[in-house]
Structures are given as structure tokens and as C-alpha cells.
Amino acid sequence: MKTILFNLTDGELEQFITQLGQPRFRSKQVREWLNRGAPDFSVMKNLPEDLRNKLSEIAETLPLKIVKRLQSSDNQTTKFLLELNDCEQIECVLMRTTYGNSVCVSSQAGCAMGCKFCASTLLGLKRNLTVNEMFAQVLVAQWELRRDKMRDIKPNGDANNGDVSHIVVMGTGEPLQNTENVIGFLERANTELNISWRRITVSTCGIVPGINELNKWGRPINMAISLHAPDDDLRSQIMPINNKYKLQEVLDAAFAFSDAHNRQLMIEYILLGQKDKNDSVVLYNASEEHANKLSKLLQGHNVMVNLIPWNTVDERDFASISGNAVHRFQDILIKNGVHTRIRRERGADIGSACGQLRLKNAKDKK
Ligand code: SAH
């Protein structure tokens, strides 16, 4: 098995390099490349060629490699299918926006939560990701932005300096089932990549003890709650976790977090429809009544509701609703004084919804 250099401490890396008969300073050069996210040794042009060749034979740079890279037609979104050392696959998405570059990071290979609308959970949970595996996803995105610069692609707007500026832990997996590693990863992202707490968001389906743990940790990050229904009956039908932690309990823990850190709470709400016998779409969680119920839960709190048009997953028994229905739902929230916006679909043309790419690849392999 090849040694993964990114996983070595500075001391171990130095030993590894000097054992190859190289001077110590070479290990510093290698470390710099690793920290930039170098995908292989051939790019390390300040190393002698024979060392680069030797390293390629016996080592890897990062604890993951790119299996597929998909670019959206507007070039703003790049989605990566990544393979870990044990051949598990995960996804990671780079979004170039006018306010900065955001990376959507996966926290687990697969997911155990079983939400009925989601692709990520269809193959179950494989395992938690390590701190390094999460950090390396950001480095993959950072390297991609470096490629942009080399191809003379300008950052998307003046407020964008061309580096990764935002992290959202919203990829495959439930971060609060892997809280310790997620915290370790975010601490490193903050110190080593200078990503400020306010530009970090953790999204959860509502694991109350995990939310409380983040609260104790005390960093002023943003929290997003995947709510998706305005009452326990409906929520339990689509999100099994609701049988364990009830909707109001989840919201109370989340409000406590956002109040303690003086942050706006993000509420994610996928608008779902279902096909009836005549093949027309009926609203599932997106009726006027649902909008009013949702407003009542949130009124008076500092929240932003992100309305998410459902990204179709063939294996799932839902349907997307019309743009008009989405706007009607939003209008009711606004009328009730609840801040809301409709999440722009990014990279819909490259299967950017949770777990679609990984699922497709697993099926193609069979
Ligand atoms: N487990 C965490 C983070 C991963 S899911 C959570 O539940 O928040 C990230 C977000 O994508 C969640 O809000 C999830 O509900 C949503 N999502 C999952 N499948 C989707 C789909 N097909 N279309 C749109 N959003 C989806």
C-alpha cells in the first residue's frame, strides 16, 4: 500500500524523505505542495525528476483522488466524485459565487438517516470521514481554483479573491453523527486556511445532542436545519430521525445555538410534490396550510428560510413542483414576516443534488 504523505506529521514526512537519501529541505517543499492540494507528484516542479518518479511509485499525495470532475455549463460549479483510500466514494462541490468560493464538503461516506427524498442515503452508511479526508476536499477545490488562475479564468466578481472563502458541511452524510471529526476539520480550516467562523455552515437533519455539542464548542459558525415539514406527522413520514428528536425539540436546540452566537439560523425546506393517479403533481409539503404552519414555528426568530426546489432522484417517489407553486409558498412566508429566499439551483445539469453522482457511479459499476 502506498504511503499517503498528507497524513504524515512534519517529523514523519521529513523521515520519509531523508530515508530516500534526500536533504531535509525537500520535505518542506513537498509539504507546501500538499498544502496547496497537489493531486500528484508530477506537478512538483521544484523537485528533481527522479525524486518525483520515485515518490509516484511509493506514495500518494492526498487521502483521496478525483475519479470524475464535472463542470456546469455556466462554469460556476464544479462537482467532484472522489475516491478514498479504501475505495469508498464521496462527492464534493465547488461553487464560484460573487461573494466568494464555497466548498460543499461531505462528512460521511453514505448516510444512515434514511430521508425519503434524498439520494445519499440509498446505499446506507459506509463510514465516517476522517479530519484529513474532509480537509482534503477543500484542498481539491483550492487546487481547482488554482487551475482557474492558470487558465486565466477570472474570479466571479470583485469580492471574490480566487481562494476558497466559505465552507458548507452539506454534502453526503450527517455531520452531527461525526461531530468530533467535523469539529477537528473546522478548527483546521479556520487556523490553516483562514476561513472565518462566519463563513462556515454546518447543516443537520436535527441530531439534538450534536447541536448542543456545537453550542458547547462555542464557535460562531452558521447552523442550517433541514426541516422540510411544518409538523411532526409529516416530518416523521419523510425523515425517520424525527421519531427520535421531535421538530420543536430540534428547533429549540437550534434557536439556542443561533441566539448564543448571535447568528441567523438557516432553515432548509425542500418543496416536494407527488404524482397522483392522473400523473398530475399534488403538493406534498408545500400547500398554503403548510406555509402558514411553518410561519408560526418561525415567527419572532432570527431565521432565513431557504426554499429548495427538489432535485429529481429517480429512485424516489416525489416530484418537483412548479415555479409558481414555489413562489406562492414564499409569498405566504413573506406576508407572515418570515425571511425567505429560493435557493438558486447550481449545477443541476451535473447532478449536483446530494449523492446523485455517487449513486450513479455505484450503479454503473454493477
Ligand atoms: N445530513 C445533513 C447534510 C446533508 S444533506 C442535513 O440533513 O442537513 C444537505 C441538504 O440537501 C439537506 O437539506 C437535504 O435535505 C438536502 N437534499 C437532499 N436531497 C435533496 C434533493 N434531492 N433535492 C434537494 N435537496 C436535497
mmCIF file of C-alpha atoms and ligand atoms in Angstrom:
data_model
loop_
_atom_site.group_PDB
_atom_site.id
_atom_site.type_symbol
_atom_site.label_atom_id
_atom_site.label_comp_id
_atom_site.label_asym_id
_atom_site.label_seq_id
_atom_site.Cartn_x
_atom_site.Cartn_y
_atom_site.Cartn_z
ATOM 1 C CA MET A 1 0.000 0.000 0.000
ATOM 2 C CA LYS A 2 1.311 3.436 -0.898
ATOM 3 C CA THR A 3 2.036 5.906 1.897
ATOM 4 C CA ILE A 4 -0.285 8.921 1.938
ATOM 5 C CA LEU A 5 2.046 11.825 2.568
ATOM 6 C CA PHE A 6 -0.696 14.245 3.595
ATOM 7 C CA ASN A 7 -1.464 12.010 6.585
ATOM 8 C CA LEU A 8 2.128 12.187 7.920
ATOM 9 C CA THR A 9 3.236 14.657 10.582
ATOM 10 C CA ASP A 10 6.048 17.052 9.646
ATOM 11 C CA GLY A 11 8.516 14.840 11.517
ATOM 12 C CA GLU A 12 7.304 11.684 9.768
ATOM 13 C CA LEU A 13 7.407 13.356 6.368
ATOM 14 C CA GLU A 14 10.965 14.508 6.968
ATOM 15 C CA GLN A 15 11.972 10.994 7.927
ATOM 16 C CA PHE A 16 10.242 9.577 4.847
ATOM 17 C CA ILE A 17 12.072 11.960 2.529
ATOM 18 C CA THR A 18 15.507 11.730 4.150
ATOM 19 C CA GLN A 19 15.275 7.933 4.078
ATOM 20 C CA LEU A 20 15.212 8.270 0.298
ATOM 21 C CA GLY A 21 18.627 9.927 0.570
ATOM 22 C CA GLN A 22 17.193 13.431 0.100
ATOM 23 C CA PRO A 23 18.116 16.580 2.052
ATOM 24 C CA ARG A 24 15.687 17.722 4.730
ATOM 25 C CA PHE A 25 14.517 20.834 2.916
ATOM 26 C CA ARG A 26 12.861 18.650 0.281
ATOM 27 C CA SER A 27 10.273 17.589 2.846
ATOM 28 C CA LYS A 28 9.306 21.239 3.349
ATOM 29 C CA GLN A 29 8.886 21.643 -0.396
ATOM 30 C CA VAL A 30 6.701 18.552 -0.538
ATOM 31 C CA ARG A 31 4.618 19.832 2.400
ATOM 32 C CA GLU A 32 3.978 23.116 0.615
ATOM 33 C CA TRP A 33 2.657 21.265 -2.409
ATOM 34 C CA LEU A 34 0.496 19.030 -0.241
ATOM 35 C CA ASN A 35 -0.995 22.059 1.495
ATOM 36 C CA ARG A 36 -1.943 23.504 -1.876
ATOM 37 C CA GLY A 37 -3.773 20.305 -2.759
ATOM 38 C CA ALA A 38 -1.353 18.913 -5.352
ATOM 39 C CA PRO A 39 -3.100 15.876 -6.826
ATOM 40 C CA ASP A 40 0.120 14.066 -7.806
ATOM 41 C CA PHE A 41 3.904 14.407 -7.757
ATOM 42 C CA SER A 42 4.376 15.360 -11.408
ATOM 43 C CA VAL A 43 3.285 18.936 -10.652
ATOM 44 C CA MET A 44 6.010 19.422 -8.009
ATOM 45 C CA LYS A 45 8.352 21.053 -10.459
ATOM 46 C CA ASN A 46 10.897 22.230 -7.882
ATOM 47 C CA LEU A 47 11.730 18.609 -7.006
ATOM 48 C CA PRO A 48 14.275 16.679 -9.089
ATOM 49 C CA GLU A 49 12.627 14.446 -11.652
ATOM 50 C CA ASP A 50 13.981 11.195 -10.231
ATOM 51 C CA LEU A 51 12.545 12.066 -6.802
ATOM 52 C CA ARG A 52 9.159 12.832 -8.358
ATOM 53 C CA ASN A 53 9.210 9.476 -10.135
ATOM 54 C CA LYS A 54 10.284 7.626 -7.015
ATOM 55 C CA LEU A 55 7.521 9.272 -4.960
ATOM 56 C CA SER A 56 4.897 8.365 -7.563
ATOM 57 C CA GLU A 57 5.898 4.712 -7.168
ATOM 58 C CA ILE A 58 5.701 4.547 -3.392
ATOM 59 C CA ALA A 59 3.399 7.325 -2.234
ATOM 60 C CA GLU A 60 0.204 9.284 -2.784
ATOM 61 C CA THR A 61 -0.261 12.978 -2.088
ATOM 62 C CA LEU A 62 -3.794 13.300 -0.619
ATOM 63 C CA PRO A 63 -6.024 10.736 1.107
ATOM 64 C CA LEU A 64 -8.420 10.931 -1.864
ATOM 65 C CA LYS A 65 -8.269 11.193 -5.616
ATOM 66 C CA ILE A 66 -10.530 12.627 -8.257
ATOM 67 C CA VAL A 67 -12.496 9.988 -10.152
ATOM 68 C CA LYS A 68 -14.707 12.433 -12.053
ATOM 69 C CA ARG A 69 -14.782 16.179 -12.464
ATOM 70 C CA LEU A 70 -17.962 17.729 -13.860
ATOM 71 C CA GLN A 71 -18.244 21.374 -14.794
ATOM 72 C CA SER A 72 -21.638 23.098 -15.082
ATOM 73 C CA SER A 73 -22.384 24.781 -18.384
ATOM 74 C CA ASP A 74 -22.034 28.242 -16.817
ATOM 75 C CA ASN A 75 -18.602 27.195 -15.415
ATOM 76 C CA GLN A 76 -19.543 28.348 -11.921
ATOM 77 C CA THR A 77 -19.986 24.956 -10.344
ATOM 78 C CA THR A 78 -17.549 22.046 -10.375
ATOM 79 C CA LYS A 79 -18.565 18.767 -8.886
ATOM 80 C CA PHE A 80 -16.013 16.127 -7.907
ATOM 81 C CA LEU A 81 -16.523 12.440 -7.408
ATOM 82 C CA LEU A 82 -13.669 11.457 -5.106
ATOM 83 C CA GLU A 83 -12.312 8.062 -4.148
ATOM 84 C CA LEU A 84 -10.919 7.424 -0.690
ATOM 85 C CA ASN A 85 -8.103 5.069 0.116
ATOM 86 C CA ASP A 86 -10.477 2.159 0.833
ATOM 87 C CA CYS A 87 -12.283 2.776 -2.485
ATOM 88 C CA GLU A 88 -15.342 4.379 -0.889
ATOM 89 C CA GLN A 89 -16.586 7.285 -2.970
ATOM 90 C CA ILE A 90 -17.755 10.704 -1.848
ATOM 91 C CA GLU A 91 -18.802 13.940 -3.526
ATOM 92 C CA CYS A 92 -17.665 17.486 -3.086
ATOM 93 C CA VAL A 93 -18.828 20.621 -4.895
ATOM 94 C CA LEU A 94 -17.061 23.901 -5.602
ATOM 95 C CA MET A 95 -19.373 26.884 -6.171
ATOM 96 C CA ARG A 96 -17.884 30.099 -7.529
ATOM 97 C CA THR A 97 -20.136 32.963 -6.453
ATOM 98 C CA THR A 98 -19.901 36.725 -6.481
ATOM 99 C CA TYR A 99 -19.286 36.794 -2.718
ATOM 100 C CA GLY A 100 -16.570 34.121 -2.755
ATOM 101 C CA ASN A 101 -15.846 30.482 -3.454
ATOM 102 C CA SER A 102 -17.743 27.964 -1.434
ATOM 103 C CA VAL A 103 -16.987 24.267 -0.982
ATOM 104 C CA CYS A 104 -19.691 21.797 -0.074
ATOM 105 C CA VAL A 105 -17.980 19.085 1.960
ATOM 106 C CA SER A 106 -19.155 15.529 2.676
ATOM 107 C CA SER A 107 -18.852 14.321 6.266
ATOM 108 C CA GLN A 108 -19.561 10.613 5.765
ATOM 109 C CA ALA A 109 -19.340 8.017 3.016
ATOM 110 C CA GLY A 110 -23.047 7.335 2.571
ATOM 111 C CA CYS A 111 -25.623 8.215 5.191
ATOM 112 C CA ALA A 112 -27.714 6.360 7.742
ATOM 113 C CA MET A 113 -30.509 8.908 8.087
ATOM 114 C CA GLY A 114 -32.875 7.432 5.515
ATOM 115 C CA CYS A 115 -34.598 10.672 4.412
ATOM 116 C CA LYS A 116 -37.175 9.699 1.806
ATOM 117 C CA PHE A 117 -36.282 12.353 -0.786
ATOM 118 C CA CYS A 118 -32.505 12.004 -0.745
ATOM 119 C CA ALA A 119 -30.116 10.004 -2.924
ATOM 120 C CA SER A 120 -27.182 9.964 -0.483
ATOM 121 C CA THR A 121 -28.780 7.586 1.937
ATOM 122 C CA LEU A 122 -29.965 4.993 -0.594
ATOM 123 C CA LEU A 123 -26.901 2.784 -0.169
ATOM 124 C CA GLY A 124 -26.733 3.225 3.606
ATOM 125 C CA LEU A 125 -23.825 4.451 5.697
ATOM 126 C CA LYS A 126 -20.359 3.148 4.902
ATOM 127 C CA ARG A 127 -18.281 5.084 7.417
ATOM 128 C CA ASN A 128 -17.369 8.413 8.969
ATOM 129 C CA LEU A 129 -14.769 10.542 7.203
ATOM 130 C CA THR A 130 -11.553 11.493 8.987
ATOM 131 C CA VAL A 131 -10.441 15.063 9.628
ATOM 132 C CA ASN A 132 -7.902 14.729 6.811
ATOM 133 C CA GLU A 133 -10.471 13.392 4.370
ATOM 134 C CA MET A 134 -12.696 16.408 4.970
ATOM 135 C CA PHE A 135 -9.795 18.845 4.835
ATOM 136 C CA ALA A 136 -8.541 17.285 1.599
ATOM 137 C CA GLN A 137 -11.890 18.022 -0.092
ATOM 138 C CA VAL A 138 -11.252 21.717 0.480
ATOM 139 C CA LEU A 139 -7.754 21.309 -0.933
ATOM 140 C CA VAL A 140 -9.155 19.667 -4.066
ATOM 141 C CA ALA A 141 -11.334 22.750 -4.551
ATOM 142 C CA GLN A 142 -8.414 25.054 -3.789
ATOM 143 C CA TRP A 143 -6.324 23.310 -6.453
ATOM 144 C CA GLU A 144 -9.181 23.660 -8.937
ATOM 145 C CA LEU A 145 -9.248 27.421 -8.306
ATOM 146 C CA ARG A 146 -5.503 27.474 -8.931
ATOM 147 C CA ARG A 147 -6.195 25.784 -12.263
ATOM 148 C CA ASP A 148 -8.717 28.557 -12.989
ATOM 149 C CA LYS A 149 -5.964 31.118 -12.429
ATOM 150 C CA MET A 150 -3.561 29.246 -14.672
ATOM 151 C CA ARG A 151 -6.195 29.112 -17.395
ATOM 152 C CA ASP A 152 -6.705 32.811 -16.831
ATOM 153 C CA ILE A 153 -10.295 32.377 -15.685
ATOM 154 C CA LYS A 154 -11.108 35.427 -13.575
ATOM 155 C CA PRO A 155 -12.849 35.074 -10.192
ATOM 156 C CA ASN A 156 -16.567 35.603 -10.228
ATOM 157 C CA GLY A 157 -16.823 39.280 -9.177
ATOM 158 C CA ASP A 158 -14.732 41.816 -7.256
ATOM 159 C CA ALA A 159 -15.492 40.459 -3.792
ATOM 160 C CA ASN A 160 -14.038 37.098 -4.823
ATOM 161 C CA ASN A 161 -10.276 36.814 -4.328
ATOM 162 C CA GLY A 162 -9.976 33.474 -6.085
ATOM 163 C CA ASP A 163 -9.452 31.312 -2.976
ATOM 164 C CA VAL A 164 -11.835 29.131 -1.038
ATOM 165 C CA SER A 165 -13.649 31.528 1.317
ATOM 166 C CA HIS A 166 -16.699 29.570 2.509
ATOM 167 C CA ILE A 167 -17.277 26.022 3.696
ATOM 168 C CA VAL A 168 -20.662 24.355 3.924
ATOM 169 C CA VAL A 169 -20.805 20.920 5.507
ATOM 170 C CA MET A 170 -23.803 19.949 3.413
ATOM 171 C CA GLY A 171 -22.511 17.127 1.246
ATOM 172 C CA THR A 172 -23.167 13.448 1.763
ATOM 173 C CA GLY A 173 -23.673 12.307 5.342
ATOM 174 C CA GLU A 174 -24.919 13.663 8.644
ATOM 175 C CA PRO A 175 -22.179 15.831 10.176
ATOM 176 C CA LEU A 176 -23.545 15.505 13.698
ATOM 177 C CA GLN A 177 -23.056 11.749 13.576
ATOM 178 C CA ASN A 178 -19.371 12.548 13.111
ATOM 179 C CA THR A 179 -19.204 15.618 15.316
ATOM 180 C CA GLU A 180 -15.713 15.175 16.739
ATOM 181 C CA ASN A 181 -14.066 14.924 13.314
ATOM 182 C CA VAL A 182 -16.204 17.739 11.898
ATOM 183 C CA ILE A 183 -15.066 19.993 14.734
ATOM 184 C CA GLY A 184 -11.442 18.935 14.205
ATOM 185 C CA PHE A 185 -11.767 19.677 10.491
ATOM 186 C CA LEU A 186 -13.340 23.101 11.018
ATOM 187 C CA GLU A 187 -10.702 24.081 13.594
ATOM 188 C CA ARG A 188 -8.050 23.300 10.993
ATOM 189 C CA ALA A 189 -9.883 25.103 8.207
ATOM 190 C CA ASN A 190 -10.068 28.146 10.442
ATOM 191 C CA THR A 191 -6.417 28.161 11.529
ATOM 192 C CA GLU A 192 -4.684 26.800 8.435
ATOM 193 C CA LEU A 193 -6.861 28.211 5.659
ATOM 194 C CA ASN A 194 -8.009 31.323 7.480
ATOM 195 C CA ILE A 195 -11.675 30.640 6.826
ATOM 196 C CA SER A 196 -13.563 32.709 9.348
ATOM 197 C CA TRP A 197 -16.207 31.059 11.513
ATOM 198 C CA ARG A 198 -18.893 33.230 9.996
ATOM 199 C CA ARG A 199 -18.200 31.740 6.605
ATOM 200 C CA ILE A 200 -18.722 28.198 7.791
ATOM 201 C CA THR A 201 -22.101 26.446 7.833
ATOM 202 C CA VAL A 202 -22.988 23.049 9.245
ATOM 203 C CA SER A 203 -26.237 21.510 8.046
ATOM 204 C CA THR A 204 -28.035 18.876 10.096
ATOM 205 C CA CYS A 205 -31.228 16.873 9.887
ATOM 206 C CA GLY A 206 -31.663 17.598 13.607
ATOM 207 C CA ILE A 207 -29.496 15.497 15.940
ATOM 208 C CA VAL A 208 -30.204 17.377 19.164
ATOM 209 C CA PRO A 209 -27.203 16.188 21.263
ATOM 210 C CA GLY A 210 -24.915 17.136 18.350
ATOM 211 C CA ILE A 211 -26.445 20.621 18.131
ATOM 212 C CA ASN A 212 -25.845 21.011 21.870
ATOM 213 C CA GLU A 213 -22.267 19.843 21.414
ATOM 214 C CA LEU A 214 -21.669 22.513 18.770
ATOM 215 C CA ASN A 215 -23.173 25.012 21.169
ATOM 216 C CA LYS A 216 -20.676 23.973 23.856
ATOM 217 C CA TRP A 217 -17.829 24.173 21.337
ATOM 218 C CA GLY A 218 -18.737 27.830 21.090
ATOM 219 C CA ARG A 219 -17.536 28.890 17.630
ATOM 220 C CA PRO A 220 -19.815 31.415 15.888
ATOM 221 C CA ILE A 221 -20.490 29.314 12.797
ATOM 222 C CA ASN A 222 -23.815 29.191 10.962
ATOM 223 C CA MET A 223 -26.240 26.395 11.524
ATOM 224 C CA ALA A 224 -28.680 25.062 8.958
ATOM 225 C CA ILE A 225 -31.552 22.808 9.941
ATOM 226 C CA SER A 226 -33.094 20.547 7.321
ATOM 227 C CA LEU A 227 -36.704 20.936 8.358
ATOM 228 C CA HIS A 228 -38.702 20.028 5.241
ATOM 229 C CA ALA A 229 -42.055 19.775 7.041
ATOM 230 C CA PRO A 230 -44.021 22.005 9.422
ATOM 231 C CA ASP A 231 -45.349 19.342 11.803
ATOM 232 C CA ASP A 232 -44.247 16.078 13.400
ATOM 233 C CA ASP A 233 -46.647 13.863 11.454
ATOM 234 C CA LEU A 234 -45.425 14.918 8.054
ATOM 235 C CA ARG A 235 -41.789 15.235 9.113
ATOM 236 C CA SER A 236 -41.707 11.709 10.540
ATOM 237 C CA GLN A 237 -43.007 10.386 7.230
ATOM 238 C CA ILE A 238 -40.083 11.753 5.264
ATOM 239 C CA MET A 239 -37.337 11.997 7.894
ATOM 240 C CA PRO A 240 -37.042 8.964 10.210
ATOM 241 C CA ILE A 241 -34.801 10.969 12.589
ATOM 242 C CA ASN A 242 -37.944 12.876 13.585
ATOM 243 C CA ASN A 243 -39.097 9.801 15.507
ATOM 244 C CA LYS A 244 -36.130 10.302 17.788
ATOM 245 C CA TYR A 245 -35.873 14.095 18.002
ATOM 246 C CA LYS A 246 -39.157 15.919 17.535
ATOM 247 C CA LEU A 247 -39.455 19.025 15.444
ATOM 248 C CA GLN A 248 -39.925 21.524 18.292
ATOM 249 C CA GLU A 249 -37.056 19.984 20.267
ATOM 250 C CA VAL A 250 -34.779 20.385 17.234
ATOM 251 C CA LEU A 251 -35.849 23.970 16.672
ATOM 252 C CA ASP A 252 -35.376 24.857 20.350
ATOM 253 C CA ALA A 253 -31.817 23.484 20.325
ATOM 254 C CA ALA A 254 -31.084 25.325 17.067
ATOM 255 C CA PHE A 255 -32.554 28.643 18.297
ATOM 256 C CA ALA A 256 -30.445 28.281 21.453
ATOM 257 C CA PHE A 257 -27.372 27.850 19.259
ATOM 258 C CA SER A 258 -28.060 30.779 16.958
ATOM 259 C CA ASP A 259 -29.100 33.089 19.810
ATOM 260 C CA ALA A 260 -25.963 32.212 21.795
ATOM 261 C CA HIS A 261 -23.772 33.048 18.791
ATOM 262 C CA ASN A 262 -25.848 35.912 17.522
ATOM 263 C CA ARG A 263 -26.278 34.234 14.157
ATOM 264 C CA GLN A 264 -29.217 33.936 11.841
ATOM 265 C CA LEU A 265 -30.492 30.357 11.741
ATOM 266 C CA MET A 266 -30.868 28.839 8.306
ATOM 267 C CA ILE A 267 -33.893 26.630 7.741
ATOM 268 C CA GLU A 268 -33.808 24.370 4.720
ATOM 269 C CA TYR A 269 -37.146 23.415 3.250
ATOM 270 C CA ILE A 270 -37.350 21.258 0.140
ATOM 271 C CA LEU A 271 -40.609 21.800 -1.689
ATOM 272 C CA LEU A 272 -41.981 18.403 -2.592
ATOM 273 C CA GLY A 273 -44.811 17.269 -4.796
ATOM 274 C CA GLN A 274 -46.201 13.848 -5.587
ATOM 275 C CA LYS A 275 -47.778 12.447 -8.729
ATOM 276 C CA ASP A 276 -51.418 11.428 -8.388
ATOM 277 C CA LYS A 277 -53.264 8.770 -10.421
ATOM 278 C CA ASN A 278 -53.697 11.142 -13.349
ATOM 279 C CA ASP A 279 -49.985 11.922 -13.341
ATOM 280 C CA SER A 280 -50.505 15.490 -12.213
ATOM 281 C CA VAL A 281 -48.429 16.853 -9.355
ATOM 282 C CA VAL A 282 -50.068 17.448 -5.983
ATOM 283 C CA LEU A 283 -48.324 19.460 -3.286
ATOM 284 C CA TYR A 284 -46.855 17.277 -0.554
ATOM 285 C CA ASN A 285 -45.421 19.732 1.995
ATOM 286 C CA ALA A 286 -45.945 22.934 0.041
ATOM 287 C CA SER A 287 -49.598 23.915 0.426
ATOM 288 C CA GLU A 288 -50.876 27.201 1.826
ATOM 289 C CA GLU A 289 -51.651 25.445 5.095
ATOM 290 C CA HIS A 290 -48.083 24.138 5.323
ATOM 291 C CA ALA A 291 -46.707 27.609 4.660
ATOM 292 C CA ASN A 292 -48.828 29.091 7.437
ATOM 293 C CA LYS A 293 -47.828 26.358 9.887
ATOM 294 C CA LEU A 294 -44.188 26.853 9.031
ATOM 295 C CA SER A 295 -44.520 30.601 9.578
ATOM 296 C CA LYS A 296 -45.961 30.046 13.062
ATOM 297 C CA LEU A 297 -42.999 27.888 14.044
ATOM 298 C CA LEU A 298 -40.506 30.515 12.989
ATOM 299 C CA GLN A 299 -42.135 33.893 13.624
ATOM 300 C CA GLY A 300 -40.184 36.068 16.019
ATOM 301 C CA HIS A 301 -36.921 34.219 15.493
ATOM 302 C CA ASN A 302 -33.892 35.332 13.529
ATOM 303 C CA VAL A 303 -34.176 32.843 10.679
ATOM 304 C CA MET A 304 -33.743 32.666 6.929
ATOM 305 C CA VAL A 305 -35.790 30.018 5.177
ATOM 306 C CA ASN A 306 -34.109 28.569 2.125
ATOM 307 C CA LEU A 307 -36.748 27.127 -0.146
ATOM 308 C CA ILE A 308 -35.168 24.374 -2.193
ATOM 309 C CA PRO A 309 -36.735 23.100 -5.386
ATOM 310 C CA TRP A 310 -36.364 19.314 -5.186
ATOM 311 C CA ASN A 311 -33.678 17.853 -7.418
ATOM 312 C CA THR A 312 -35.163 14.791 -9.033
ATOM 313 C CA VAL A 313 -33.875 11.443 -7.814
ATOM 314 C CA ASP A 314 -35.288 8.642 -9.991
ATOM 315 C CA GLU A 315 -35.406 6.138 -7.141
ATOM 316 C CA ARG A 316 -37.543 8.471 -5.037
ATOM 317 C CA ASP A 317 -41.286 8.797 -5.066
ATOM 318 C CA PHE A 318 -41.569 12.577 -5.259
ATOM 319 C CA ALA A 319 -41.976 15.166 -7.990
ATOM 320 C CA SER A 320 -40.793 18.742 -8.331
ATOM 321 C CA ILE A 321 -43.449 21.398 -8.059
ATOM 322 C CA SER A 322 -43.951 24.315 -10.427
ATOM 323 C CA GLY A 323 -42.133 27.625 -10.099
ATOM 324 C CA ASN A 324 -45.494 29.283 -9.457
ATOM 325 C CA ALA A 325 -46.221 26.998 -6.526
ATOM 326 C CA VAL A 326 -42.771 27.754 -5.102
ATOM 327 C CA HIS A 327 -43.449 31.491 -5.333
ATOM 328 C CA ARG A 328 -46.894 31.148 -3.767
ATOM 329 C CA PHE A 329 -45.314 29.333 -0.825
ATOM 330 C CA GLN A 330 -42.670 32.011 -0.479
ATOM 331 C CA ASP A 331 -45.227 34.830 -0.635
ATOM 332 C CA ILE A 332 -47.102 33.413 2.356
ATOM 333 C CA LEU A 333 -43.928 33.250 4.442
ATOM 334 C CA ILE A 334 -43.055 36.820 3.490
ATOM 335 C CA LYS A 335 -46.562 38.012 4.296
ATOM 336 C CA ASN A 336 -46.167 36.353 7.708
ATOM 337 C CA GLY A 337 -42.929 38.224 8.306
ATOM 338 C CA VAL A 338 -40.540 35.283 7.827
ATOM 339 C CA HIS A 339 -37.368 35.944 5.822
ATOM 340 C CA THR A 340 -37.114 33.592 2.919
ATOM 341 C CA ARG A 341 -35.332 33.065 -0.343
ATOM 342 C CA ILE A 342 -35.461 30.497 -3.074
ATOM 343 C CA ARG A 343 -32.217 28.628 -3.401
ATOM 344 C CA ARG A 344 -30.801 29.032 -6.847
ATOM 345 C CA GLU A 345 -30.165 25.709 -8.419
ATOM 346 C CA ARG A 346 -26.484 25.366 -9.017
ATOM 347 C CA GLY A 347 -25.155 22.785 -11.367
ATOM 348 C CA ALA A 348 -28.468 20.997 -11.847
ATOM 349 C CA ASP A 349 -27.071 19.922 -15.215
ATOM 350 C CA ILE A 350 -24.270 17.978 -13.499
ATOM 351 C CA GLY A 351 -26.315 16.112 -10.890
ATOM 352 C CA SER A 352 -25.388 18.394 -8.058
ATOM 353 C CA ALA A 353 -28.057 17.187 -5.661
ATOM 354 C CA CYS A 354 -26.884 15.240 -2.691
ATOM 355 C CA GLY A 355 -25.461 11.890 -3.637
ATOM 356 C CA GLN A 356 -26.652 11.702 -7.236
ATOM 357 C CA LEU A 357 -23.240 11.274 -8.769
ATOM 358 C CA ARG A 358 -22.041 8.731 -6.249
ATOM 359 C CA LEU A 359 -25.232 6.718 -6.673
ATOM 360 C CA LYS A 360 -24.988 6.761 -10.436
ATOM 361 C CA ASN A 361 -21.385 5.612 -10.360
ATOM 362 C CA ALA A 362 -22.194 2.772 -7.954
ATOM 363 C CA LYS A 363 -24.969 1.616 -10.319
ATOM 364 C CA ASP A 364 -22.737 1.868 -13.381
ATOM 365 C CA LYS A 365 -20.127 -0.309 -11.642
ATOM 366 C CA LYS A 366 -22.627 -3.164 -11.176
HETATM 367 N N1 SAH B 1 -27.396 15.491 6.679
HETATM 368 C C1 SAH B 1 -27.305 16.920 6.611
HETATM 369 C C2 SAH B 1 -26.432 17.447 5.490
HETATM 370 C C3 SAH B 1 -26.502 16.768 4.147
HETATM 371 S S1 SAH B 1 -27.938 16.984 3.163
HETATM 372 C C4 SAH B 1 -28.705 17.522 6.546
HETATM 373 O O1 SAH B 1 -29.662 16.763 6.533
HETATM 374 O O2 SAH B 1 -28.829 18.736 6.589
HETATM 375 C C5 SAH B 1 -27.858 18.667 2.605
HETATM 376 C C6 SAH B 1 -29.206 19.238 2.213
HETATM 377 O O3 SAH B 1 -29.615 18.769 0.928
HETATM 378 C C7 SAH B 1 -30.302 18.882 3.190
HETATM 379 O O4 SAH B 1 -31.119 19.980 3.457
HETATM 380 C C8 SAH B 1 -31.031 17.834 2.413
HETATM 381 O O5 SAH B 1 -32.312 17.662 2.929
HETATM 382 C C9 SAH B 1 -30.970 18.375 1.009
HETATM 383 N N2 SAH B 1 -31.301 17.413 -0.060
HETATM 384 C C10 SAH B 1 -31.154 16.085 -0.055
HETATM 385 N N3 SAH B 1 -31.614 15.536 -1.196
HETATM 386 C C11 SAH B 1 -32.073 16.552 -1.952
HETATM 387 C C12 SAH B 1 -32.680 16.630 -3.252
HETATM 388 N N4 SAH B 1 -32.894 15.554 -3.979
HETATM 389 N N5 SAH B 1 -33.037 17.856 -3.713
HETATM 390 C C13 SAH B 1 -32.800 18.974 -2.976
HETATM 391 N N6 SAH B 1 -32.221 18.960 -1.756
HETATM 392 C C14 SAH B 1 -31.860 17.758 -1.241
#
